[in-house]
Tab-separated table of C-alpha atoms in Angstrom:
chain	number	residue	atom	x	y	z
G	21	GLY	CA	8.182	68.918	-56.399
G	22	SER	CA	6.581	69.436	-53.001
G	23	GLU	CA	3.522	67.405	-54.021
G	24	ALA	CA	5.732	64.603	-55.355
G	25	GLU	CA	7.609	64.502	-52.081
G	26	LYS	CA	4.331	64.227	-50.173
G	27	LEU	CA	3.231	61.355	-52.408
G	28	ALA	CA	6.500	59.547	-51.718
G	29	GLN	CA	6.019	59.996	-47.983
G	30	LYS	CA	2.475	58.641	-48.224
G	31	LYS	CA	3.693	55.619	-50.151
G	32	GLU	CA	6.328	54.891	-47.478
G	33	ALA	CA	3.725	55.270	-44.736
G	34	PHE	CA	1.367	52.855	-46.476
G	35	ASN	CA	4.190	50.360	-46.934
G	36	GLN	CA	4.952	50.515	-43.210
G	37	LEU	CA	1.286	50.060	-42.355
G	38	GLY	CA	1.083	47.081	-44.701
G	39	GLN	CA	4.126	45.411	-43.170
G	40	ALA	CA	2.787	46.004	-39.655
G	41	GLY	CA	-0.590	44.601	-40.694
G	42	LEU	CA	1.034	41.452	-42.049
G	43	ALA	CA	2.974	40.999	-38.808
G	44	VAL	CA	-0.160	41.449	-36.692
G	45	GLY	CA	-2.048	39.046	-38.943
G	46	ALA	CA	0.699	36.441	-38.615
G	47	LEU	CA	0.698	36.792	-34.829
G	48	ALA	CA	-3.084	36.551	-34.712
G	49	ALA	CA	-3.019	33.422	-36.865
G	50	ALA	CA	-0.338	31.896	-34.628
G	51	GLY	CA	-2.401	32.741	-31.561
G	52	VAL	CA	-5.457	31.046	-33.018
G	53	ALA	CA	-3.372	27.985	-33.898
G	54	VAL	CA	-2.001	27.761	-30.335
G	55	ALA	CA	-5.480	28.178	-28.835
G	56	VAL	CA	-6.959	25.484	-31.075
G	57	SER	CA	-4.043	23.158	-30.267
G	58	LYS	CA	-4.491	23.635	-26.508
G	59	PHE	CA	-8.225	23.051	-26.834
G	60	ALA	CA	-7.615	19.913	-28.894
G	61	ASP	CA	-5.300	18.497	-26.200
G	62	PHE	CA	-7.840	19.270	-23.485
G	63	ASP	CA	-10.727	17.888	-25.505
G	64	GLN	CA	-8.815	14.649	-26.033
G	65	ALA	CA	-8.176	14.398	-22.273
G	66	ILE	CA	-11.900	14.891	-21.614
G	67	SER	CA	-12.676	12.167	-24.171
G	68	ASN	CA	-10.358	9.866	-22.216
G	69	VAL	CA	-12.330	10.711	-19.056
G	70	LYS	CA	-15.544	9.803	-20.855
G	71	ALA	CA	-14.059	6.522	-22.061
G	72	ALA	CA	-12.854	5.637	-18.558
G	73	THR	CA	-15.982	6.626	-16.636
G	74	GLN	CA	-18.827	6.221	-19.152
G	75	GLU	CA	-20.516	9.118	-17.365
G	76	SER	CA	-23.670	10.915	-18.474
G	77	ALA	CA	-23.513	14.130	-20.464
G	78	GLU	CA	-24.533	16.093	-17.372
G	79	ASN	CA	-21.769	14.640	-15.201
G	80	MET	CA	-19.225	15.024	-17.995
G	81	GLY	CA	-20.111	18.703	-18.075
G	82	LEU	CA	-19.414	18.934	-14.342
G	83	LEU	CA	-16.079	17.116	-14.665
G	84	ARG	CA	-15.063	19.247	-17.629
G	85	GLN	CA	-15.804	22.448	-15.728
G	86	ALA	CA	-13.909	21.173	-12.689
G	87	ALA	CA	-10.830	20.555	-14.841
G	88	LEU	CA	-11.086	24.066	-16.286
G	89	ASP	CA	-11.561	25.604	-12.839
G	90	PHE	CA	-8.533	23.856	-11.374
G	91	GLY	CA	-6.521	24.723	-14.465
G	92	GLU	CA	-7.308	28.371	-13.885
G	93	SER	CA	-6.805	28.472	-10.121
G	94	SER	CA	-3.923	26.048	-9.525
G	95	VAL	CA	-0.438	25.449	-10.878
G	96	PHE	CA	-1.733	22.500	-12.875
G	97	THR	CA	-3.167	22.942	-16.330
G	98	ALA	CA	-6.724	22.030	-17.228
G	99	THR	CA	-5.391	19.139	-19.331
G	100	GLU	CA	-3.367	17.807	-16.379
G	101	SER	CA	-6.438	18.126	-14.158
G	102	ALA	CA	-8.439	16.142	-16.722
G	103	ASN	CA	-5.732	13.452	-16.666
G	104	ALA	CA	-6.096	13.245	-12.879
G	105	ILE	CA	-9.873	12.903	-13.226
G	106	GLU	CA	-9.315	10.022	-15.658
G	107	GLU	CA	-7.109	8.161	-13.155
G	108	LEU	CA	-9.605	8.727	-10.343
G	109	GLY	CA	-12.424	7.490	-12.556
G	110	LYS	CA	-10.469	4.390	-13.547
G	111	ALA	CA	-9.956	3.653	-9.848
G	112	GLY	CA	-13.716	3.602	-9.353
G	113	LEU	CA	-14.370	7.007	-7.798
G	114	SER	CA	-17.750	8.463	-8.717
G	115	THR	CA	-18.245	11.950	-10.095
G	116	ALA	CA	-19.524	13.025	-6.681
G	117	ASP	CA	-16.372	11.636	-5.016
G	118	ILE	CA	-14.115	13.363	-7.514
G	119	LEU	CA	-15.853	16.707	-7.139
G	120	SER	CA	-16.221	16.512	-3.351
G	121	GLY	CA	-12.500	16.250	-2.690
G	122	GLY	CA	-10.937	13.531	-4.795
G	123	LEU	CA	-9.523	15.876	-7.420
G	124	LYS	CA	-8.320	18.576	-5.030
G	125	GLY	CA	-6.713	16.008	-2.734
G	126	SER	CA	-4.876	14.450	-5.678
G	127	LEU	CA	-3.614	17.820	-6.883
G	128	ASP	CA	-2.432	18.774	-3.384
G	129	LEU	CA	-0.675	15.409	-3.055
G	130	ALA	CA	1.012	15.858	-6.445
G	131	SER	CA	2.292	19.289	-5.507
G	132	ALA	CA	3.310	18.462	-1.930
G	133	GLY	CA	4.903	15.145	-2.862
G	134	GLN	CA	6.446	16.436	-6.106
G	135	LEU	CA	4.732	13.687	-8.070
G	136	GLY	CA	3.343	13.458	-11.555
G	137	ILE	CA	-0.332	14.316	-11.410
G	138	ALA	CA	-1.504	10.964	-12.789
G	139	ARG	CA	0.642	9.084	-10.246
G	140	ALA	CA	-0.681	11.231	-7.382
G	141	ALA	CA	-4.265	10.533	-8.460
G	142	GLU	CA	-3.511	6.810	-8.666
G	143	ILE	CA	-2.003	6.802	-5.159
G	144	ALA	CA	-4.899	8.772	-3.674
G	145	ALA	CA	-7.527	6.584	-5.324
G	146	THR	CA	-5.785	3.335	-4.344
G	147	THR	CA	-5.410	4.415	-0.721
G	148	LEU	CA	-9.063	5.420	-0.542
G	149	SER	CA	-9.992	1.993	-1.869
G	150	GLN	CA	-7.632	0.106	0.456
G	151	PHE	CA	-9.100	1.679	3.600
G	152	GLY	CA	-12.705	1.849	2.397
G	153	LEU	CA	-12.801	5.654	2.414
G	154	GLU	CA	-14.952	8.022	0.367
G	155	GLY	CA	-13.848	10.637	-2.161
G	156	GLU	CA	-14.407	13.367	0.396
G	157	ASP	CA	-11.582	11.767	2.415
G	158	ALA	CA	-9.050	12.420	-0.363
G	159	ALA	CA	-7.772	15.531	1.432
G	160	ARG	CA	-7.217	13.382	4.538
G	161	VAL	CA	-5.270	10.843	2.471
G	162	ALA	CA	-3.166	13.613	0.931
G	163	ASP	CA	-2.415	15.104	4.353
G	164	VAL	CA	-1.444	11.760	5.914
G	165	LEU	CA	0.842	10.660	3.068
G	166	ALA	CA	2.405	14.088	2.603
G	167	ALA	CA	3.045	14.364	6.350
G	168	GLY	CA	4.524	10.872	6.502
G	169	ALA	CA	6.890	11.650	3.646
G	170	GLY	CA	7.647	15.166	4.858
G	171	LYS	CA	8.458	14.238	8.446
G	172	ALA	CA	10.339	10.981	7.840
G	173	LEU	CA	12.826	9.641	5.332
G	174	GLY	CA	11.582	8.585	1.915
G	175	SER	CA	8.877	9.925	-0.367
G	176	VAL	CA	5.137	9.698	-0.937
G	177	ASP	CA	5.906	7.052	-3.560
G	178	ASP	CA	7.760	5.016	-0.912
G	179	LEU	CA	4.792	5.181	1.456
G	180	ALA	CA	2.436	4.220	-1.368
G	181	ASN	CA	4.609	1.210	-2.199
G	182	GLY	CA	4.552	0.201	1.461
G	183	LEU	CA	0.770	0.544	1.688
G	184	LYS	CA	0.428	-1.559	-1.454
G	185	PHE	CA	1.599	-4.551	0.577
G	186	VAL	CA	0.192	-3.842	4.040
G	187	GLY	CA	-2.767	-1.499	3.433
G	188	PRO	CA	-5.483	-4.072	2.659
G	189	VAL	CA	-4.336	-6.307	5.531
G	190	ALA	CA	-4.226	-3.420	8.024
G	191	ALA	CA	-7.623	-2.113	6.926
G	192	ALA	CA	-9.184	-5.576	7.272
G	193	MET	CA	-7.887	-5.694	10.852
G	194	GLY	CA	-9.406	-2.306	11.652
G	195	ILE	CA	-6.090	-0.444	11.782
G	196	SER	CA	-6.514	3.159	10.667
G	197	LEU	CA	-4.751	4.798	7.754
G	198	GLU	CA	-3.019	7.143	10.210
G	199	GLU	CA	-1.640	4.390	12.444
G	200	THR	CA	-0.534	2.258	9.490
G	201	THR	CA	1.223	5.193	7.816
G	202	GLY	CA	2.685	6.294	11.139
G	203	VAL	CA	4.370	2.912	11.637
G	204	LEU	CA	5.650	2.953	8.043
G	205	ALA	CA	7.123	6.409	8.761
G	206	LEU	CA	8.643	5.040	11.982
G	207	PHE	CA	10.232	2.242	9.953
G	208	ALA	CA	11.462	4.749	7.354
G	209	GLN	CA	13.364	6.670	10.028
G	210	GLN	CA	15.308	3.479	10.656
G	211	GLY	CA	16.024	2.937	6.947
G	212	ILE	CA	13.227	0.417	6.299
G	213	ILE	CA	11.530	2.070	3.348
G	214	GLY	CA	8.967	1.332	0.643
G	215	GLU	CA	8.141	-2.258	-0.234
G	216	GLN	CA	10.504	-3.532	2.463
G	217	ALA	CA	8.562	-1.609	5.117
G	218	GLY	CA	5.209	-2.794	3.789
G	219	THR	CA	6.160	-6.459	3.580
G	220	SER	CA	7.855	-6.315	6.983
G	221	LEU	CA	4.796	-4.834	8.702
G	222	ARG	CA	2.466	-7.232	6.894
G	223	GLY	CA	4.625	-10.166	8.005
G	224	MET	CA	4.632	-8.951	11.591
G	225	LEU	CA	0.844	-8.652	11.634
G	226	SER	CA	0.553	-12.134	10.192
G	227	SER	CA	2.951	-13.539	12.782
G	228	LEU	CA	0.975	-11.975	15.626
G	229	THR	CA	-2.538	-12.758	14.391
G	230	SER	CA	-1.988	-16.080	12.591
G	231	PRO	CA	0.972	-17.480	14.511
G	232	SER	CA	2.597	-20.843	14.123
G	233	LYS	CA	2.189	-23.321	16.981
G	234	ILE	CA	5.588	-22.378	18.370
G	235	ALA	CA	4.831	-18.658	18.114
G	236	GLN	CA	1.406	-19.141	19.728
G	237	LYS	CA	2.999	-20.850	22.718
G	238	GLU	CA	5.479	-17.968	23.007
G	239	ILE	CA	2.672	-15.375	22.836
G	240	GLU	CA	0.854	-17.227	25.630
G	241	ARG	CA	4.039	-17.505	27.702
G	242	LEU	CA	4.683	-13.777	27.351
G	243	GLY	CA	1.069	-12.939	28.204
G	244	ILE	CA	0.615	-10.727	25.136
G	245	SER	CA	-2.991	-9.624	24.618
G	246	LEU	CA	-3.825	-8.351	21.121
G	247	TYR	CA	-7.661	-8.529	21.021
G	248	ASP	CA	-10.537	-6.994	22.923
G	249	SER	CA	-13.415	-8.965	24.448
G	250	GLN	CA	-15.279	-8.917	21.110
G	251	GLY	CA	-12.274	-10.314	19.230
G	252	GLY	CA	-11.282	-7.025	17.620
G	253	PHE	CA	-7.604	-6.305	17.043
G	254	LEU	CA	-6.470	-3.573	19.423
G	255	GLY	CA	-4.071	-1.884	17.022
G	256	LEU	CA	-0.362	-1.364	16.519
G	257	GLU	CA	0.094	0.987	19.476
G	258	ASN	CA	-1.242	-1.728	21.769
G	259	ALA	CA	0.894	-4.395	20.071
G	260	ALA	CA	4.035	-2.284	20.551
G	261	GLY	CA	3.109	-1.671	24.192
G	262	GLN	CA	2.448	-5.367	24.793
G	263	LEU	CA	5.840	-6.308	23.345
G	264	GLU	CA	7.524	-3.534	25.328
G	265	GLY	CA	6.012	-4.803	28.589
G	266	ALA	CA	6.627	-8.469	27.865
G	267	TYR	CA	10.328	-8.005	27.145
G	268	ALA	CA	11.063	-5.588	29.970
G	269	GLY	CA	13.823	-6.958	32.183
G	270	MET	CA	14.965	-9.629	29.721
G	271	THR	CA	18.562	-9.980	28.630
G	272	ASP	CA	19.425	-9.322	24.968
G	273	GLU	CA	19.891	-13.063	24.460
G	274	GLN	CA	16.470	-13.916	25.869
G	275	ARG	CA	14.790	-11.110	23.919
G	276	ASN	CA	16.398	-12.043	20.604
G	277	PHE	CA	15.528	-15.709	21.009
G	278	SER	CA	11.902	-14.893	21.798
G	279	LEU	CA	11.594	-12.428	18.912
G	280	GLY	CA	12.970	-15.099	16.594
G	281	LEU	CA	10.252	-17.486	17.724
G	282	LEU	CA	7.537	-14.899	17.164
G	283	PHE	CA	8.622	-13.267	13.926
G	284	GLY	CA	11.302	-15.373	12.264
G	285	ASN	CA	14.374	-13.942	10.597
G	286	GLU	CA	12.543	-11.939	7.916
G	287	GLN	CA	10.455	-9.756	10.232
G	288	ILE	CA	12.791	-9.514	13.203
G	289	THR	CA	14.310	-6.187	12.087
G	290	GLY	CA	10.936	-4.480	11.919
G	291	ALA	CA	9.898	-6.140	15.183
G	292	ARG	CA	12.930	-4.673	16.949
G	293	VAL	CA	12.038	-1.207	15.629
G	294	LEU	CA	8.467	-1.568	16.901
G	295	LEU	CA	9.706	-2.925	20.250
G	296	ASP	CA	12.229	-0.117	20.721
G	297	ALA	CA	9.641	2.539	19.848
G	298	GLY	CA	7.024	1.085	22.155
G	299	ALA	CA	3.466	2.344	22.465
G	300	GLU	CA	4.664	5.911	22.933
G	301	GLY	CA	6.692	5.899	19.709
G	302	VAL	CA	3.798	4.513	17.659
G	303	ALA	CA	1.438	7.090	19.161
G	304	GLU	CA	3.866	9.924	18.374
G	305	TRP	CA	4.197	8.932	14.715
G	306	THR	CA	0.460	8.365	14.366
G	307	ASP	CA	-0.127	11.886	15.668
G	308	ALA	CA	2.632	13.249	13.418
G	309	VAL	CA	1.012	12.028	10.209
G	310	ASP	CA	-2.501	12.978	11.357
G	311	ASP	CA	-1.887	16.594	10.351
G	312	ALA	CA	-4.946	18.199	8.723
G	313	GLY	CA	-4.078	20.746	6.038
G	314	TYR	CA	-0.448	19.592	5.756
G	315	ALA	CA	-0.542	18.803	2.023
G	316	SER	CA	-2.112	22.131	1.068
G	317	GLN	CA	0.346	24.058	3.229
G	318	VAL	CA	3.393	22.240	1.835
G	319	ALA	CA	2.092	22.697	-1.703
G	320	ALA	CA	1.675	26.425	-1.080
G	321	ASP	CA	5.150	26.691	0.460
G	322	ARG	CA	6.794	24.896	-2.467
G	323	LEU	CA	5.157	27.296	-4.930
G	324	ASP	CA	5.744	30.518	-2.985
G	325	ASN	CA	8.420	31.760	-5.379
G	326	LEU	CA	8.814	33.272	-8.831
G	327	LYS	CA	8.838	29.892	-10.580
G	328	GLY	CA	5.633	28.947	-8.805
G	329	ASP	CA	4.057	32.215	-9.930
G	330	PHE	CA	4.988	31.435	-13.526
G	331	GLU	CA	3.521	27.937	-13.243
G	332	GLN	CA	0.225	29.271	-11.922
G	333	LEU	CA	0.176	31.960	-14.604
G	334	GLY	CA	0.820	29.286	-17.231
G	335	GLY	CA	-2.170	27.271	-16.024
G	336	SER	CA	-4.403	30.343	-16.208
G	337	ILE	CA	-3.183	31.224	-19.699
G	338	GLU	CA	-3.747	27.685	-20.957
G	339	THR	CA	-7.304	27.704	-19.601
G	340	ALA	CA	-7.935	30.979	-21.431
G	341	LEU	CA	-6.492	29.499	-24.636
G	342	ILE	CA	-8.671	26.401	-24.276
G	343	GLN	CA	-11.780	28.495	-23.840
G	344	SER	CA	-10.942	30.688	-26.840
G	345	GLY	CA	-9.835	27.730	-28.956
G	346	SER	CA	-13.121	25.917	-28.358
G	347	ALA	CA	-14.842	28.434	-30.618
G	348	GLY	CA	-13.259	26.807	-33.661
G	349	ASN	CA	-14.053	23.238	-32.595
G	350	ASP	CA	-17.301	22.687	-34.506
G	351	VAL	CA	-16.056	24.298	-37.714
G	352	LEU	CA	-12.726	22.461	-37.682
G	353	ARG	CA	-14.279	19.058	-36.929
G	354	ALA	CA	-16.826	19.534	-39.699
């Protein structure tokens, strides 16, 4: 009887071990499936990078590793980082540009501006192109746009929409990214935001630099000087100061009539904002957006909480899953 009881106990123990083994096996199989799935998503994103950039195998290896590294160390996953690389590549940035700051600047801009990563990369790449900057200037672009959005009304998207209309014109005139963005931020504080700000500033620049005959006569009457001795445009701070000096002592009626001659009805609102701010106001906003390290600091502040910790942990886990799932790639594809 005692031996029979022992046999029964052994049977129960083996049954429990068998059930536990099945459960562990099921979990292991599920883990492998998740890892392979994550790798497949990442591998597809890398294929999209290859299709967009047509890079060499060596450079693709560098871009792939960069995506994995950022997936492990940031709140963005490796797949999201690869998507950003694709957008930067489509915008014409070289592998060197992407690795020297383009990718990090885009990720900082996405986090600081609370943007989708592909949109942030598109904005960063477009701005670099508009102002003839290199990939290593991506951090500068991220800082300027994040500071403009963080210190004035509106968002990074609003500033990007404004630059879409005025950026190429401003850059061609030698106006810096900082001064252009600073004036857009100045406009935003007065409720002139996004495309309206961009078209207004572009129209004002056109009115001042390619004036009608009536406007040219008014510029000469006011004694406004916008160019240096070599014919270079002296910038928006100078233009605001020139307007401020020219209209000093005028009555509202005289000032409004003159502004109408110079800028017409469409740009007069922006012109009044620039006039009221004067050279000092433009300089203050230019300095405000020229804030090195702003995007990284804001990104860190936004993620300094439990949810941010979970997001960063998630990125690290996904990178680990991608690396483990890659082991099955060759067998599964075959």
